Amino acid sequence: GESVGLHLPTLSVQEGDNSIINCAYSNSASDYFIWYKQESGKGPQFIIDIRSNMDKRQGQRVTVLLNKTVKHLSLQIAATQPGDSAVYFCAESNFLQGGSEKLVFGKGTKLTVNP
Amino acid sequence: KAGVTQTPRYLIKTRGQQVTLSCSPISGHRSVSWYQQTPGQGLQFLFEYFSETQRNKGNFPGRFSGRQFSNSRSEMNVSTLELGDSALYLCASKQGASSYNSPLHFGNGTRLTVT
């Protein structure tokens, strides 16, 4: 396929607002999903995960919602802070032959928090 | 606990050369995975090692190889470098075979530039 820079979806919010980042996944057999945050110059950092037998899971200021019917994940960040500015990736876990597992990552959403 | 450590952080190589990247997983983690991150393709799975055995490999040419040592440290090697190999190479580790209750933890990557 064409190899150009990924045009990341972007989301710009005001400090203190809630943020919602959406992700569509591809494999209906995937049963485990993870959200990662990647700041500039760093590797992806684990935020929160959810198994397919759940619809919702809450962490500290973050909530993940899973809709298996439409293969959709969302990450909600409450009271967004400037430190939340980063690229956010969803990932679905696919098990491979031999028992190995790989994560299939979405293209990411760039969140910018304005002070 | 120290996180995943990757060395070197930056590397500049010339087309046709080869390169070896190093990764030290989190203490106690037996699984090490490698991912390539580029603006065009996003995050793509390279391979996973568990207890010194390659469990699976992504869709990359044979120029990409790796190994894992008895102390779980891992190296990946890219031979006959091409311009398109310029990317951020990320290493990630987890405790067991599955991400359930032990999600992948990433290092900050090695930025490889091929000129």
CSV table of C-alpha atoms in Angstrom, one decimal:
chain,number,residue,atom,x,y,z
A,1,GLY,CA,0.0,0.0,0.0
A,2,GLU,CA,0.9,3.6,-0.2
A,3,SER,CA,3.5,4.5,2.4
A,4,VAL,CA,3.0,8.1,3.5
A,5,GLY,CA,2.9,9.5,7.0
A,6,LEU,CA,0.0,8.3,9.0
A,7,HIS,CA,-2.6,11.0,9.3
A,8,LEU,CA,-3.4,10.6,12.9
A,9,PRO,CA,-6.8,11.5,14.1
A,10,THR,CA,-6.5,14.4,16.5
A,11,LEU,CA,-8.4,15.5,19.5
A,12,SER,CA,-7.9,18.8,21.1
A,13,VAL,CA,-9.5,19.5,24.5
A,14,GLN,CA,-9.3,22.1,27.2
A,15,GLU,CA,-7.7,21.3,30.5
A,16,GLY,CA,-10.3,20.0,32.9
A,17,ASP,CA,-12.6,18.7,30.2
A,18,ASN,CA,-13.3,15.0,29.7
A,19,SER,CA,-11.8,13.3,26.6
A,20,ILE,CA,-13.1,10.4,24.7
A,21,ILE,CA,-10.9,8.5,22.3
A,22,ASN,CA,-12.4,5.9,20.0
A,23,CYS,CA,-11.0,2.8,18.3
A,24,ALA,CA,-12.4,0.2,15.9
A,25,TYR,CA,-10.8,-3.2,16.0
A,26,SER,CA,-10.8,-5.8,13.3
A,27,ASN,CA,-10.9,-9.3,14.7
A,28,SER,CA,-14.1,-10.5,16.2
A,29,ALA,CA,-12.2,-13.3,17.9
A,30,SER,CA,-10.0,-11.0,19.8
A,31,ASP,CA,-10.7,-11.3,23.5
A,32,TYR,CA,-8.4,-8.9,25.2
A,33,PHE,CA,-7.8,-5.2,24.5
A,34,ILE,CA,-5.3,-2.7,25.8
A,35,TRP,CA,-4.9,1.1,25.7
A,36,TYR,CA,-1.4,2.5,25.5
A,37,LYS,CA,-0.2,6.1,25.8
A,38,GLN,CA,2.9,7.2,23.9
A,39,GLU,CA,4.6,10.5,24.7
A,40,SER,CA,7.1,12.0,22.4
A,41,GLY,CA,10.4,10.2,22.5
A,42,LYS,CA,9.1,7.4,24.7
A,43,GLY,CA,7.7,3.9,24.2
A,44,PRO,CA,4.0,3.1,24.6
A,45,GLN,CA,2.9,3.0,28.2
A,46,PHE,CA,0.2,0.7,29.5
A,47,ILE,CA,-2.9,2.6,30.7
A,48,ILE,CA,-5.8,0.1,31.1
A,49,ASP,CA,-7.0,-3.2,29.7
A,50,ILE,CA,-10.3,-5.1,29.3
A,51,ARG,CA,-11.3,-8.6,28.5
A,52,SER,CA,-14.1,-9.4,26.1
A,53,ASN,CA,-16.3,-10.7,28.9
A,54,MET,CA,-16.6,-7.1,30.3
A,55,ASP,CA,-18.3,-4.0,28.8
A,56,LYS,CA,-16.6,-1.5,31.1
A,57,ARG,CA,-13.6,-1.1,33.2
A,58,GLN,CA,-12.5,1.8,35.3
A,59,GLY,CA,-9.1,2.9,36.4
A,60,GLN,CA,-7.8,6.1,37.9
A,61,ARG,CA,-9.3,8.9,35.8
A,62,VAL,CA,-9.7,6.5,32.9
A,63,THR,CA,-12.5,4.3,31.8
A,64,VAL,CA,-12.5,1.8,28.9
A,65,LEU,CA,-15.8,0.8,27.2
A,66,LEU,CA,-16.0,-2.2,24.9
A,67,ASN,CA,-18.8,-2.8,22.4
A,68,LYS,CA,-18.3,-6.2,20.9
A,69,THR,CA,-21.3,-5.9,18.6
A,70,VAL,CA,-19.8,-3.2,16.6
A,71,LYS,CA,-16.1,-4.0,17.4
A,72,HIS,CA,-15.5,-0.7,19.1
A,73,LEU,CA,-13.5,0.5,22.0
A,74,SER,CA,-13.3,3.8,23.7
A,75,LEU,CA,-11.1,5.4,26.3
A,76,GLN,CA,-12.5,8.1,28.5
A,77,ILE,CA,-10.2,10.4,30.4
A,78,ALA,CA,-11.8,12.4,33.1
A,79,ALA,CA,-10.6,15.9,34.0
A,80,THR,CA,-7.9,15.9,31.3
A,81,GLN,CA,-4.6,17.4,32.2
A,82,PRO,CA,-1.7,18.8,30.1
A,83,GLY,CA,0.3,15.7,31.0
A,84,ASP,CA,-2.3,13.6,29.2
A,85,SER,CA,-1.1,15.1,25.9
A,86,ALA,CA,0.2,12.1,23.9
A,87,VAL,CA,-0.7,9.7,21.2
A,88,TYR,CA,-3.1,7.0,22.4
A,89,PHE,CA,-3.2,3.5,20.8
A,90,CYS,CA,-5.7,0.7,21.2
A,91,ALA,CA,-4.4,-2.8,20.8
A,92,GLU,CA,-6.2,-6.1,20.4
A,93,SER,CA,-4.5,-9.4,21.4
A,94,ASN,CA,-4.3,-12.1,18.8
A,95,PHE,CA,-3.1,-15.5,19.6
A,96,LEU,CA,-1.0,-17.2,16.9
A,97,GLN,CA,0.0,-20.7,16.1
A,98,GLY,CA,2.3,-22.1,18.7
A,99,GLY,CA,0.7,-20.2,21.5
A,100,SER,CA,2.4,-17.0,20.8
A,101,GLU,CA,0.5,-13.8,21.1
A,102,LYS,CA,0.9,-10.5,19.2
A,103,LEU,CA,-0.8,-7.2,19.7
A,104,VAL,CA,-2.3,-5.5,16.7
A,105,PHE,CA,-2.3,-1.8,17.2
A,106,GLY,CA,-4.6,0.8,15.9
A,107,LYS,CA,-3.3,3.8,14.1
A,108,GLY,CA,-3.4,6.0,17.2
A,109,THR,CA,-5.1,9.3,18.2
A,110,LYS,CA,-3.1,12.4,19.1
A,111,LEU,CA,-4.6,14.1,22.1
A,112,THR,CA,-3.6,17.7,22.8
A,113,VAL,CA,-4.7,19.3,26.0
A,114,ASN,CA,-4.8,23.1,26.0
A,115,PRO,CA,-4.2,24.9,29.3
B,1,LYS,CA,11.8,-2.5,39.4
B,2,ALA,CA,13.7,-1.2,36.5
B,3,GLY,CA,11.7,-1.0,33.2
B,4,VAL,CA,12.6,-2.4,29.8
B,5,THR,CA,16.0,-1.1,28.8
B,6,GLN,CA,17.0,-0.7,25.1
B,7,THR,CA,20.4,0.2,23.8
B,8,PRO,CA,21.5,2.2,22.0
B,9,ARG,CA,18.9,4.9,21.9
B,10,TYR,CA,19.9,6.2,18.6
B,11,LEU,CA,21.8,4.7,15.7
B,12,ILE,CA,22.8,5.9,12.3
B,13,LYS,CA,23.8,3.3,9.7
B,14,THR,CA,24.5,3.2,6.0
B,15,ARG,CA,22.6,1.1,3.5
B,16,GLY,CA,24.0,-2.4,3.2
B,17,GLN,CA,25.4,-2.5,6.8
B,18,GLN,CA,24.0,-4.6,9.5
B,19,VAL,CA,22.9,-3.6,13.0
B,20,THR,CA,22.3,-5.3,16.4
B,21,LEU,CA,19.9,-3.8,18.9
B,22,SER,CA,19.8,-4.9,22.5
B,23,CYS,CA,16.9,-5.2,25.0
B,24,SER,CA,16.9,-6.0,28.7
B,25,PRO,CA,13.4,-7.0,29.9
B,26,ILE,CA,11.9,-6.3,33.3
B,27,SER,CA,13.4,-8.6,35.9
B,28,GLY,CA,11.4,-11.8,36.0
B,29,HIS,CA,9.8,-11.4,32.6
B,30,ARG,CA,10.4,-14.3,30.3
B,31,SER,CA,8.7,-13.1,27.1
B,32,VAL,CA,10.3,-10.5,24.9
B,33,SER,CA,8.6,-9.1,21.8
B,34,TRP,CA,9.9,-6.7,19.2
B,35,TYR,CA,7.9,-4.1,17.2
B,36,GLN,CA,8.8,-1.7,14.5
B,37,GLN,CA,7.2,1.7,14.5
B,38,THR,CA,7.1,3.9,11.4
B,39,PRO,CA,5.0,6.9,10.4
B,40,GLY,CA,3.7,5.0,7.4
B,41,GLN,CA,2.9,1.6,8.9
B,42,GLY,CA,2.4,2.4,12.6
B,43,LEU,CA,3.4,-0.3,15.1
B,44,GLN,CA,4.0,-3.7,13.6
B,45,PHE,CA,4.9,-7.0,15.3
B,46,LEU,CA,8.3,-8.4,14.4
B,47,PHE,CA,8.7,-11.4,16.6
B,48,GLU,CA,8.4,-12.8,20.1
B,49,TYR,CA,10.8,-14.9,22.2
B,50,PHE,CA,9.9,-16.9,25.2
B,51,SER,CA,12.4,-18.9,27.2
B,52,GLU,CA,15.0,-18.5,24.4
B,53,THR,CA,12.7,-19.8,21.7
B,54,GLN,CA,11.2,-17.7,18.9
B,55,ARG,CA,7.5,-18.4,19.2
B,56,ASN,CA,6.4,-16.5,16.2
B,57,LYS,CA,7.4,-14.0,13.6
B,58,GLY,CA,5.6,-11.2,11.9
B,59,ASN,CA,5.5,-10.4,8.2
B,60,PHE,CA,9.1,-9.2,7.8
B,61,PRO,CA,11.9,-10.4,5.5
B,62,GLY,CA,14.6,-12.8,6.7
B,63,ARG,CA,17.0,-9.9,7.1
B,64,PHE,CA,15.3,-9.4,10.4
B,65,SER,CA,16.3,-11.9,13.1
B,66,GLY,CA,16.6,-12.1,16.8
B,67,ARG,CA,17.6,-14.2,19.7
B,68,GLN,CA,17.0,-14.5,23.4
B,69,PHE,CA,19.6,-15.5,26.0
B,70,SER,CA,19.1,-17.6,29.1
B,71,ASN,CA,18.8,-14.4,31.3
B,72,SER,CA,15.9,-13.3,29.0
B,73,ARG,CA,17.9,-10.5,27.4
B,74,SER,CA,17.2,-10.2,23.7
B,75,GLU,CA,18.9,-8.9,20.6
B,76,MET,CA,17.5,-8.2,17.2
B,77,ASN,CA,19.7,-8.0,14.1
B,78,VAL,CA,18.9,-6.4,10.8
B,79,SER,CA,21.3,-7.3,7.9
B,80,THR,CA,21.8,-5.6,4.6
B,81,LEU,CA,20.0,-2.4,5.8
B,82,GLU,CA,17.7,-0.6,3.5
B,83,LEU,CA,16.5,3.0,3.7
B,84,GLY,CA,13.0,1.7,4.6
B,85,ASP,CA,14.4,0.1,7.7
B,86,SER,CA,14.6,3.5,9.3
B,87,ALA,CA,12.2,3.3,12.2
B,88,LEU,CA,11.8,3.2,16.0
B,89,TYR,CA,12.4,-0.4,17.2
B,90,LEU,CA,10.6,-1.2,20.3
B,91,CYS,CA,11.2,-4.0,22.7
B,92,ALA,CA,8.5,-5.1,25.1
B,93,SER,CA,8.4,-7.7,27.8
B,94,LYS,CA,5.8,-9.6,29.8
B,95,GLN,CA,5.9,-12.1,32.6
B,96,GLY,CA,4.2,-15.1,31.0
B,97,ALA,CA,2.9,-16.4,27.7
B,98,SER,CA,-0.2,-14.3,27.8
B,99,SER,CA,-0.9,-10.7,28.3
B,100,TYR,CA,-3.8,-11.5,30.6
B,101,ASN,CA,-2.9,-9.9,34.0
B,102,SER,CA,0.6,-9.2,32.6
B,103,PRO,CA,0.4,-6.7,29.8
B,104,LEU,CA,3.3,-5.9,27.6
B,105,HIS,CA,5.7,-3.2,29.0
B,106,PHE,CA,7.6,-1.3,26.4
B,107,GLY,CA,11.1,0.2,26.4
B,108,ASN,CA,11.7,3.6,24.9
B,109,GLY,CA,13.0,2.2,21.7
B,110,THR,CA,16.1,2.5,19.5
B,111,ARG,CA,15.8,5.1,16.8
B,112,LEU,CA,17.5,3.6,13.7
B,113,THR,CA,18.3,5.9,10.8
B,114,VAL,CA,19.6,4.4,7.6
B,115,THR,CA,21.3,6.7,5.1
